PDB file of N, CA and C in Angstrom:
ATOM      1  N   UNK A   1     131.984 121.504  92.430  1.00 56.00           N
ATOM      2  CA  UNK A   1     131.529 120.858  91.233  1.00 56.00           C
ATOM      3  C   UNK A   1     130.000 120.903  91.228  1.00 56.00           C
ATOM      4  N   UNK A   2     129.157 121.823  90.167  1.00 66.00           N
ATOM      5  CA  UNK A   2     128.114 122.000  90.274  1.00 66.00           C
ATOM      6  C   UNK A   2     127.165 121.143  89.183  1.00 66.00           C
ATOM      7  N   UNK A   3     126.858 119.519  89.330  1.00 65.00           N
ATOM      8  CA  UNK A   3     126.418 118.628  88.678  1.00 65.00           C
ATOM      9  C   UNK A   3     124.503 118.808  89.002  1.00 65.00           C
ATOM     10  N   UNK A   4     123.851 118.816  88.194  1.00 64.00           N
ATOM     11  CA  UNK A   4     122.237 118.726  88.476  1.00 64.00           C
ATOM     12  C   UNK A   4     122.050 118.665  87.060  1.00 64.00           C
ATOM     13  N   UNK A   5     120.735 118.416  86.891  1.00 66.00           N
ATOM     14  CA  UNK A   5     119.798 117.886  85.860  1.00 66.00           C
ATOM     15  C   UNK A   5     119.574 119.176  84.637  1.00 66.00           C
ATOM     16  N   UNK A   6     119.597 119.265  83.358  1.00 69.00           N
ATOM     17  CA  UNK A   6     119.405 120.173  82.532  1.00 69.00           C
ATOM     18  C   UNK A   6     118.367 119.930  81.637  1.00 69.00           C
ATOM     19  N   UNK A   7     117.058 120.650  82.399  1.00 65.00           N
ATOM     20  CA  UNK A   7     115.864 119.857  81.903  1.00 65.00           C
ATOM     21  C   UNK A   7     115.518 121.065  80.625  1.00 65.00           C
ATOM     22  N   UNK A   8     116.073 121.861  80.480  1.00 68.00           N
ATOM     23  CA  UNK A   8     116.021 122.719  78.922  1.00 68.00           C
ATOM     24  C   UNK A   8     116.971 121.809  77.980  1.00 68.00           C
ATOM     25  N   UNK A   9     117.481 121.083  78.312  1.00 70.00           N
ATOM     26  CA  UNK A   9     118.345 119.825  77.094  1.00 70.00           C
ATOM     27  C   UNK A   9     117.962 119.601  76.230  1.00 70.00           C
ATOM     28  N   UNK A  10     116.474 119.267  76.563  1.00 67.00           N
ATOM     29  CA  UNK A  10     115.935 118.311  75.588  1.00 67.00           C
ATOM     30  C   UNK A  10     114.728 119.160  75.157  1.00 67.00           C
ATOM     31  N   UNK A  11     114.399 118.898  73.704  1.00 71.00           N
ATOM     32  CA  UNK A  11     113.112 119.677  73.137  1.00 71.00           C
ATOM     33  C   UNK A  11     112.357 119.139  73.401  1.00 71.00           C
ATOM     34  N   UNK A  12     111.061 120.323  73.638  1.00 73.00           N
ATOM     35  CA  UNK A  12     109.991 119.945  74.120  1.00 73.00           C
ATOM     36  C   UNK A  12     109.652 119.442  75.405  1.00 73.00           C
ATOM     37  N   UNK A  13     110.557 119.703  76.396  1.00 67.00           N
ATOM     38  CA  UNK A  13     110.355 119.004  77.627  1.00 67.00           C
ATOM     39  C   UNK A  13     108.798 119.591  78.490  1.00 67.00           C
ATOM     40  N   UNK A  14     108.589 120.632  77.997  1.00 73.00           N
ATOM     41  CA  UNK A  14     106.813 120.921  78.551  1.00 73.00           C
ATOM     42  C   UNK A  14     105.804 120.133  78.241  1.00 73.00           C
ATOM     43  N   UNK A  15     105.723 119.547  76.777  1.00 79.00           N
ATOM     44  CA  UNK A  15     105.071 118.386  76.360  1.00 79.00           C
ATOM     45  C   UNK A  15     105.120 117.630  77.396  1.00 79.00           C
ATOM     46  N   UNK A  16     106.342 116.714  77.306  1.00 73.00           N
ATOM     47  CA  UNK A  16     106.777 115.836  78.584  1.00 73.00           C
ATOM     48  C   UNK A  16     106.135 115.859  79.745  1.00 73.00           C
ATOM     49  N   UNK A  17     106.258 117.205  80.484  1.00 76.00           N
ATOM     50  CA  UNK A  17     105.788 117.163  82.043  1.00 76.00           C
ATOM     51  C   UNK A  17     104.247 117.526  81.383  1.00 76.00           C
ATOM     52  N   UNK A  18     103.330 117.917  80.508  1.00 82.00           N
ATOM     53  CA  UNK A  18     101.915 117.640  80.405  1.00 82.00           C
ATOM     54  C   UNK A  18     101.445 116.489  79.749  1.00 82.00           C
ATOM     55  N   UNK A  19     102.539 115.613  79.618  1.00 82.00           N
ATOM     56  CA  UNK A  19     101.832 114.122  79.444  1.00 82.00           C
ATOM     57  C   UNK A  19     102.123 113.185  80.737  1.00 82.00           C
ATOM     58  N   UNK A  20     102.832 113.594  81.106  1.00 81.00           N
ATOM     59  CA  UNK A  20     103.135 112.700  82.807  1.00 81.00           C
ATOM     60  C   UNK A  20     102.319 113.474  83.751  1.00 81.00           C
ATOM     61  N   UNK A  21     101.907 114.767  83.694  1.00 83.00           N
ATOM     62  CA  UNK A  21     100.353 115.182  84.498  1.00 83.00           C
ATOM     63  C   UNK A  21      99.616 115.001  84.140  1.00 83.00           C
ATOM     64  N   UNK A  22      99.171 115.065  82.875  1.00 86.00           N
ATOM     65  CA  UNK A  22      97.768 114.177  82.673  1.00 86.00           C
ATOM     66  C   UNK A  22      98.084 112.710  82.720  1.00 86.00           C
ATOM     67  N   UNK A  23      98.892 111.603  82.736  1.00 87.00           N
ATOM     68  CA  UNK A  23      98.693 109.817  83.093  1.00 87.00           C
ATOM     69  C   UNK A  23      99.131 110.181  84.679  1.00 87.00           C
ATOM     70  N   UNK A  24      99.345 110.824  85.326  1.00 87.00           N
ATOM     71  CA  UNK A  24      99.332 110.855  86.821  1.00 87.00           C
ATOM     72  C   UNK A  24      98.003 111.171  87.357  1.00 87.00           C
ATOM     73  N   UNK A  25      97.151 111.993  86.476  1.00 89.00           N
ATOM     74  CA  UNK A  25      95.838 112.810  86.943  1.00 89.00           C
ATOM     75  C   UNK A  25      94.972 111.395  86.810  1.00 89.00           C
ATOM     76  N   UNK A  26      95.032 110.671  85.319  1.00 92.00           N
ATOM     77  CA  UNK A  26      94.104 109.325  84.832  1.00 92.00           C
ATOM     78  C   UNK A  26      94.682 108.263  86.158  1.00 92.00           C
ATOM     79  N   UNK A  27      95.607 107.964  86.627  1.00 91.00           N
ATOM     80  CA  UNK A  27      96.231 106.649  87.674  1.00 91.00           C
ATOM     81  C   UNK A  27      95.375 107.391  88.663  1.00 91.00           C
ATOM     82  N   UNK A  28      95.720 108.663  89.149  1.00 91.00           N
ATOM     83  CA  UNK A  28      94.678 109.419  90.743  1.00 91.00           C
ATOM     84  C   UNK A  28      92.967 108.481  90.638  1.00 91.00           C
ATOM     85  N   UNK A  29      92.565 108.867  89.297  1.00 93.00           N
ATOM     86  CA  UNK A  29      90.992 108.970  88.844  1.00 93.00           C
ATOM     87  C   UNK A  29      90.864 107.355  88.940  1.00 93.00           C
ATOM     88  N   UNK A  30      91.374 106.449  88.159  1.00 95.00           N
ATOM     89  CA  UNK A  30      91.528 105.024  88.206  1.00 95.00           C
ATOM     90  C   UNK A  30      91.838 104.300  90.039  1.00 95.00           C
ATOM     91  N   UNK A  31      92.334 105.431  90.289  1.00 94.00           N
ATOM     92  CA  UNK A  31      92.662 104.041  91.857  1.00 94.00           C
ATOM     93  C   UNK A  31      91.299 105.001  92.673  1.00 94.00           C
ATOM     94  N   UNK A  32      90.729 105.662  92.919  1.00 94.00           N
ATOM     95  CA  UNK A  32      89.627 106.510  93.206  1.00 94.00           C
ATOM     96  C   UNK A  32      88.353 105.683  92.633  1.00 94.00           C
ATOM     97  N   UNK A  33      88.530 105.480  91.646  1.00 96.00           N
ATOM     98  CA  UNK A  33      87.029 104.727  91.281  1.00 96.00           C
ATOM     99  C   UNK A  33      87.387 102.791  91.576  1.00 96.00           C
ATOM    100  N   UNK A  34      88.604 102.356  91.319  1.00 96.00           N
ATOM    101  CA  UNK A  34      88.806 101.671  91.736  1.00 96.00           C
ATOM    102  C   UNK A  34      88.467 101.019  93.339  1.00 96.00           C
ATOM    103  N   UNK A  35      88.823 102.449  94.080  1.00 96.00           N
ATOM    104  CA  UNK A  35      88.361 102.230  95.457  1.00 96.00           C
ATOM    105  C   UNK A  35      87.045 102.368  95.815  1.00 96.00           C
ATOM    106  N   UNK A  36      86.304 102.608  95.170  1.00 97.00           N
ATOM    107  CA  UNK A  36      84.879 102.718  95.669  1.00 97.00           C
ATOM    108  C   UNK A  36      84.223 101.824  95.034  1.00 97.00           C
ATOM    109  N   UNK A  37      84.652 100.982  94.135  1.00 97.00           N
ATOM    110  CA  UNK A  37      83.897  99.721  93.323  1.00 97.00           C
ATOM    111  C   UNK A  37      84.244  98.576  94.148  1.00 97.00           C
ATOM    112  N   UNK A  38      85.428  98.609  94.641  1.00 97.00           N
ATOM    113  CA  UNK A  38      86.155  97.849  94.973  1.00 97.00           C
ATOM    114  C   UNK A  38      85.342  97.385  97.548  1.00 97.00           C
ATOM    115  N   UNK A  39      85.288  98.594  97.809  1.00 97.00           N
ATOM    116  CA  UNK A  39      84.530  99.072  98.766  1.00 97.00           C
ATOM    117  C   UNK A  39      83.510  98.486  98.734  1.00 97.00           C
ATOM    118  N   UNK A  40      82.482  98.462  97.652  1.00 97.00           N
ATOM    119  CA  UNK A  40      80.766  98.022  97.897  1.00 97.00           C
ATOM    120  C   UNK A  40      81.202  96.980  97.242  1.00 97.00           C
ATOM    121  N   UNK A  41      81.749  96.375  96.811  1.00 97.00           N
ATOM    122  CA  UNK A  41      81.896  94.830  96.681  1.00 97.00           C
ATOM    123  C   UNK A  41      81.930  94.109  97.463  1.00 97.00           C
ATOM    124  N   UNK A  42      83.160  94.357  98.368  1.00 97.00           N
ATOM    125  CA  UNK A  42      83.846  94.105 100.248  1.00 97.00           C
ATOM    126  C   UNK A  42      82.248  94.371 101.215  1.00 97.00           C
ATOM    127  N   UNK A  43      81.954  95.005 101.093  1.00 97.00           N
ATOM    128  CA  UNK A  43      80.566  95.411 101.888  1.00 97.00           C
ATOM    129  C   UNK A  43      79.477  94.537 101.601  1.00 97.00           C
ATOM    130  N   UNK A  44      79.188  94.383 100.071  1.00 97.00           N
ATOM    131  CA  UNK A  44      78.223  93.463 100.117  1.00 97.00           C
ATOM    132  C   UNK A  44      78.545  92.553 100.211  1.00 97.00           C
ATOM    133  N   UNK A  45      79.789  91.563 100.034  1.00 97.00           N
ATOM    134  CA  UNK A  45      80.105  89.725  99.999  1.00 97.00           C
ATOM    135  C   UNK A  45      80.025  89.810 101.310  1.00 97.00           C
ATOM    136  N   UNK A  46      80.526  90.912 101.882  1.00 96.00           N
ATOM    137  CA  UNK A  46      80.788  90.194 103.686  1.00 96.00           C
ATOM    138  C   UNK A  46      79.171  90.216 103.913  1.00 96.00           C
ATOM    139  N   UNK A  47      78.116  91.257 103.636  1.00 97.00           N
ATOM    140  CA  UNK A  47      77.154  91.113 104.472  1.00 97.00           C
ATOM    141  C   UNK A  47      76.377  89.869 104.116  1.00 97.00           C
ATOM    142  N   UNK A  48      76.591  89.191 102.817  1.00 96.00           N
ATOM    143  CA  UNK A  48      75.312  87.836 102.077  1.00 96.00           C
ATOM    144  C   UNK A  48      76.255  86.645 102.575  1.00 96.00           C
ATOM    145  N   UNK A  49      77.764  86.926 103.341  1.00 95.00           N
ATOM    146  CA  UNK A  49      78.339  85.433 103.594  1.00 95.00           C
ATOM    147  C   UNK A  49      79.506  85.193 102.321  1.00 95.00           C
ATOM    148  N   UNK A  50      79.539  85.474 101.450  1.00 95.00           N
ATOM    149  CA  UNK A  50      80.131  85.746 100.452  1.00 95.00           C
ATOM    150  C   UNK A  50      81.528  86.056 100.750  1.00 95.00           C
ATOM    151  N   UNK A  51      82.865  85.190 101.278  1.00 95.00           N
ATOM    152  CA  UNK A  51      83.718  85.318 101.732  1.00 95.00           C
ATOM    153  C   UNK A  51      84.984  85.242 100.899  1.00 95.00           C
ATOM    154  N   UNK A  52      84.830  84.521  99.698  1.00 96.00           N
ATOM    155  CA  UNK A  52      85.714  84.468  99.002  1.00 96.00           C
ATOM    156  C   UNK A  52      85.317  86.137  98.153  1.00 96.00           C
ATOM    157  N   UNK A  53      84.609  86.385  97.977  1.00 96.00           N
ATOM    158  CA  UNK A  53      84.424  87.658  96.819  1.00 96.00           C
ATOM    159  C   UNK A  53      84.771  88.563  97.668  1.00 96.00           C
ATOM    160  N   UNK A  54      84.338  88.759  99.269  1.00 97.00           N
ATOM    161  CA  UNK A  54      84.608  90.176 100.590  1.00 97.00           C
ATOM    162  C   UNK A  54      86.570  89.780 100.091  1.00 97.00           C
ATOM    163  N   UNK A  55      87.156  88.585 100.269  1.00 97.00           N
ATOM    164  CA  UNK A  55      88.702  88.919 100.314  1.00 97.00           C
ATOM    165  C   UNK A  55      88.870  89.209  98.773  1.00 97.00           C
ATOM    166  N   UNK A  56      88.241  89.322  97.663  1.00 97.00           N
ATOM    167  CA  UNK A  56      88.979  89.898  96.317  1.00 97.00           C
ATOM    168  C   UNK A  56      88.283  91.515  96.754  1.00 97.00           C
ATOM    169  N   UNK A  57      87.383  91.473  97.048  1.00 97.00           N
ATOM    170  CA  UNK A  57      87.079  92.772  97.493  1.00 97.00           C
ATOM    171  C   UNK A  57      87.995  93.864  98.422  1.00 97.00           C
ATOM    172  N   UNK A  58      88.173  92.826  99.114  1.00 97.00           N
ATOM    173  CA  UNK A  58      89.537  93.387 100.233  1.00 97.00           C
ATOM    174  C   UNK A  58      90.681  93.492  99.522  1.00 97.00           C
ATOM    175  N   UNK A  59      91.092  93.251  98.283  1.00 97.00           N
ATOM    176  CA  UNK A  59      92.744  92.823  97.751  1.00 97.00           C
ATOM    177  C   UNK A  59      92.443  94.216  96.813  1.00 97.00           C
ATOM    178  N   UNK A  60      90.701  94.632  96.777  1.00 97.00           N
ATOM    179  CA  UNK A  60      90.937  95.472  95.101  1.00 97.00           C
ATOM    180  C   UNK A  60      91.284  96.578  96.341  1.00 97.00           C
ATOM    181  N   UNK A  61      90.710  96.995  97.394  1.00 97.00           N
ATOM    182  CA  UNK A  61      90.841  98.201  97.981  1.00 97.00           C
ATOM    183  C   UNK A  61      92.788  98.259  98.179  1.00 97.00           C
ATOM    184  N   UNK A  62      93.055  97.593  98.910  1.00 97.00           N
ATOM    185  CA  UNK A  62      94.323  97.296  99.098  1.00 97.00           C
ATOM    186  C   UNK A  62      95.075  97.601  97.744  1.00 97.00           C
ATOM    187  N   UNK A  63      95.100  97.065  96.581  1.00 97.00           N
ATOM    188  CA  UNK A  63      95.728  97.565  95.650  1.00 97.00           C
ATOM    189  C   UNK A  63      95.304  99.204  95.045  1.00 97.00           C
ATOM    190  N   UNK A  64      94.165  99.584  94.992  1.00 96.00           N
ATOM    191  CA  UNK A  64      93.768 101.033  94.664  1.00 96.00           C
ATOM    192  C   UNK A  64      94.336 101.717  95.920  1.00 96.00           C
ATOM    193  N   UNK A  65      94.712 101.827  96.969  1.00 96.00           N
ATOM    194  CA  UNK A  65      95.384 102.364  98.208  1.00 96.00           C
ATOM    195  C   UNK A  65      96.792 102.606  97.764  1.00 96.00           C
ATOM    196  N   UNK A  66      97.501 101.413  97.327  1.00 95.00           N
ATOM    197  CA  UNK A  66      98.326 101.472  97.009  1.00 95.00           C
ATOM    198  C   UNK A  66      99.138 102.158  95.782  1.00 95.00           C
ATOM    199  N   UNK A  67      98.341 101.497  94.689  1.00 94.00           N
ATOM    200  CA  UNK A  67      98.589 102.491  93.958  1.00 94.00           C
ATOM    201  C   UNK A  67      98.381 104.335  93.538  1.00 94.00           C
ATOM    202  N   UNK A  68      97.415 104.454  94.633  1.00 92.00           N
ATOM    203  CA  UNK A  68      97.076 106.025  94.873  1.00 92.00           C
ATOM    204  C   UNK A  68      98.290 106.800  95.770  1.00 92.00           C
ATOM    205  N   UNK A  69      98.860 105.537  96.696  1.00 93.00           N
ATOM    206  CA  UNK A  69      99.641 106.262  97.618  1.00 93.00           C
ATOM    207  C   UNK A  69     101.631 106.017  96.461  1.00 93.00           C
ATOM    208  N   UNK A  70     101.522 105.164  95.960  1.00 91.00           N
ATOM    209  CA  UNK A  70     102.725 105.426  94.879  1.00 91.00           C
ATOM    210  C   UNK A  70     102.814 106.287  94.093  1.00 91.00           C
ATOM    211  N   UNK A  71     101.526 106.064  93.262  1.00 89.00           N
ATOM    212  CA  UNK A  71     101.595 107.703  92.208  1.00 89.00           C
ATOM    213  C   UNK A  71     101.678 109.033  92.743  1.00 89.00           C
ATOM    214  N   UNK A  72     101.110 109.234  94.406  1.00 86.00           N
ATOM    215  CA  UNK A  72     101.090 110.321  94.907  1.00 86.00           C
ATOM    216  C   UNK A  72     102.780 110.797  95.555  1.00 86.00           C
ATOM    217  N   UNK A  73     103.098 109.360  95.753  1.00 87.00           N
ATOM    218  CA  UNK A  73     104.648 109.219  96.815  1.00 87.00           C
ATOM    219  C   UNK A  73     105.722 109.702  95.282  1.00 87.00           C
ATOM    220  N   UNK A  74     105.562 109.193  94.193  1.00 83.00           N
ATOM    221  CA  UNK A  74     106.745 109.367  93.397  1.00 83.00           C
ATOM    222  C   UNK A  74     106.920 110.620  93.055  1.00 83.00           C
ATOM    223  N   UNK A  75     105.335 111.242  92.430  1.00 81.00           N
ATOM    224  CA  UNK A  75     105.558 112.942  92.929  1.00 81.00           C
ATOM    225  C   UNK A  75     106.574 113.523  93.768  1.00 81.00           C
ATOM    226  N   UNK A  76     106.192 113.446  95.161  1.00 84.00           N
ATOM    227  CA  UNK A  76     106.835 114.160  96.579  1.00 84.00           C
ATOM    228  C   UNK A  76     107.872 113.520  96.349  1.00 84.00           C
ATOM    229  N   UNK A  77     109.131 112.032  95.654  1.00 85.00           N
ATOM    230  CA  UNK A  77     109.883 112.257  96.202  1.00 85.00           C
ATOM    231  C   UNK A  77     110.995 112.561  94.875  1.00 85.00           C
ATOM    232  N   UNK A  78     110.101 112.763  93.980  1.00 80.00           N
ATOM    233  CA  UNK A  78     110.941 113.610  92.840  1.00 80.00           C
ATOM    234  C   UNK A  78     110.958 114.518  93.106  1.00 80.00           C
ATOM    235  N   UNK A  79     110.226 114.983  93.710  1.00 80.00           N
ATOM    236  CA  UNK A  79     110.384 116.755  94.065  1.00 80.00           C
ATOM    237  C   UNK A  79     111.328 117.220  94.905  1.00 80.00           C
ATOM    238  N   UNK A  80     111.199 115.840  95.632  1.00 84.00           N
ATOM    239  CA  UNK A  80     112.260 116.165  97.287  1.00 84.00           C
ATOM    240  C   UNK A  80     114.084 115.793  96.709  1.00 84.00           C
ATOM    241  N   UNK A  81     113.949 114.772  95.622  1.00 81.00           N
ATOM    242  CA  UNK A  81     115.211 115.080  95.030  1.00 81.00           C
ATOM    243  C   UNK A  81     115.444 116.125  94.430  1.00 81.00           C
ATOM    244  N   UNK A  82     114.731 116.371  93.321  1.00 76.00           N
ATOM    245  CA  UNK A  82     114.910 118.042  92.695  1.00 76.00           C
ATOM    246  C   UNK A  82     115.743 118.764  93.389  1.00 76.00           C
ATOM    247  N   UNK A  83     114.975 118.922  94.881  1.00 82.00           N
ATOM    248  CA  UNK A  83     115.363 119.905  95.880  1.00 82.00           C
ATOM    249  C   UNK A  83     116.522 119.939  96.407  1.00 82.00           C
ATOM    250  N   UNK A  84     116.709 118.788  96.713  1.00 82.00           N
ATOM    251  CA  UNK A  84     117.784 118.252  97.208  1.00 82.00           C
ATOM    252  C   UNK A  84     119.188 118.404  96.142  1.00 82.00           C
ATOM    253  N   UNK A  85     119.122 118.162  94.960  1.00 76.00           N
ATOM    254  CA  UNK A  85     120.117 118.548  93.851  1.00 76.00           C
ATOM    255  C   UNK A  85     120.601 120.226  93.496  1.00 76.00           C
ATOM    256  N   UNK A  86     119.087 120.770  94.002  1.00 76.00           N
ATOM    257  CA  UNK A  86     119.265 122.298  93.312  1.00 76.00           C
ATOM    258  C   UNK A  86     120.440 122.826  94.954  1.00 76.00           C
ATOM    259  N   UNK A  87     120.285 122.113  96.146  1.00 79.00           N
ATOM    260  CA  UNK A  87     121.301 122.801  96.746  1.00 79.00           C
ATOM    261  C   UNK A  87     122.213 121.989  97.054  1.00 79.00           C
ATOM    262  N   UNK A  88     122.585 121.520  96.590  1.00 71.00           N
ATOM    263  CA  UNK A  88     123.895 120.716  96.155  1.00 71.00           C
ATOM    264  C   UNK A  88     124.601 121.947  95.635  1.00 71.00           C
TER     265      UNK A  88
END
């Protein structure tokens, strides 16, 4: 029984995958600048004593990490299903 995905189904599905690469490319660019705003914030509260602003500083890096490493992870593991279906 040869069940997998029929991504010619639907019209226009190239549209589709060049609007989910470009808002995947904008989330990359957003947690990237996120992390480096987020970095010299953490750097400067800790060095003036500034302890409550170093831990929002610490929470923005932590969330731009995160969300860089999800948008990057859902990629690889759509792909790794793909893969996984086409040899089925």
């Amino acid at each position: 029984m040869g069940v997998f995905p029929d991504f010619d189904g639907l019209g226009s599905i190239g549209d589709l995958r060049a609007v989910v690469g470009a808002l995947l490319t904008f989330v990359l660019i957003v947690a990237v600048l996120m992390l480096i705003v987020s970095a010299i914030v953490w750097a400067i509260a800790t060095a003036h004593g500034n302890y409550a602003t170093a831990s929002k500083g610490r929470i923005g890096v932590l969330v731009a990490v995160g969300a860089a490493v999800l948008a990057g992870g859902g990629v690889a593991w759509m792909n790794w299903l793909l893969n996984l279906g086409q040899q089925l």
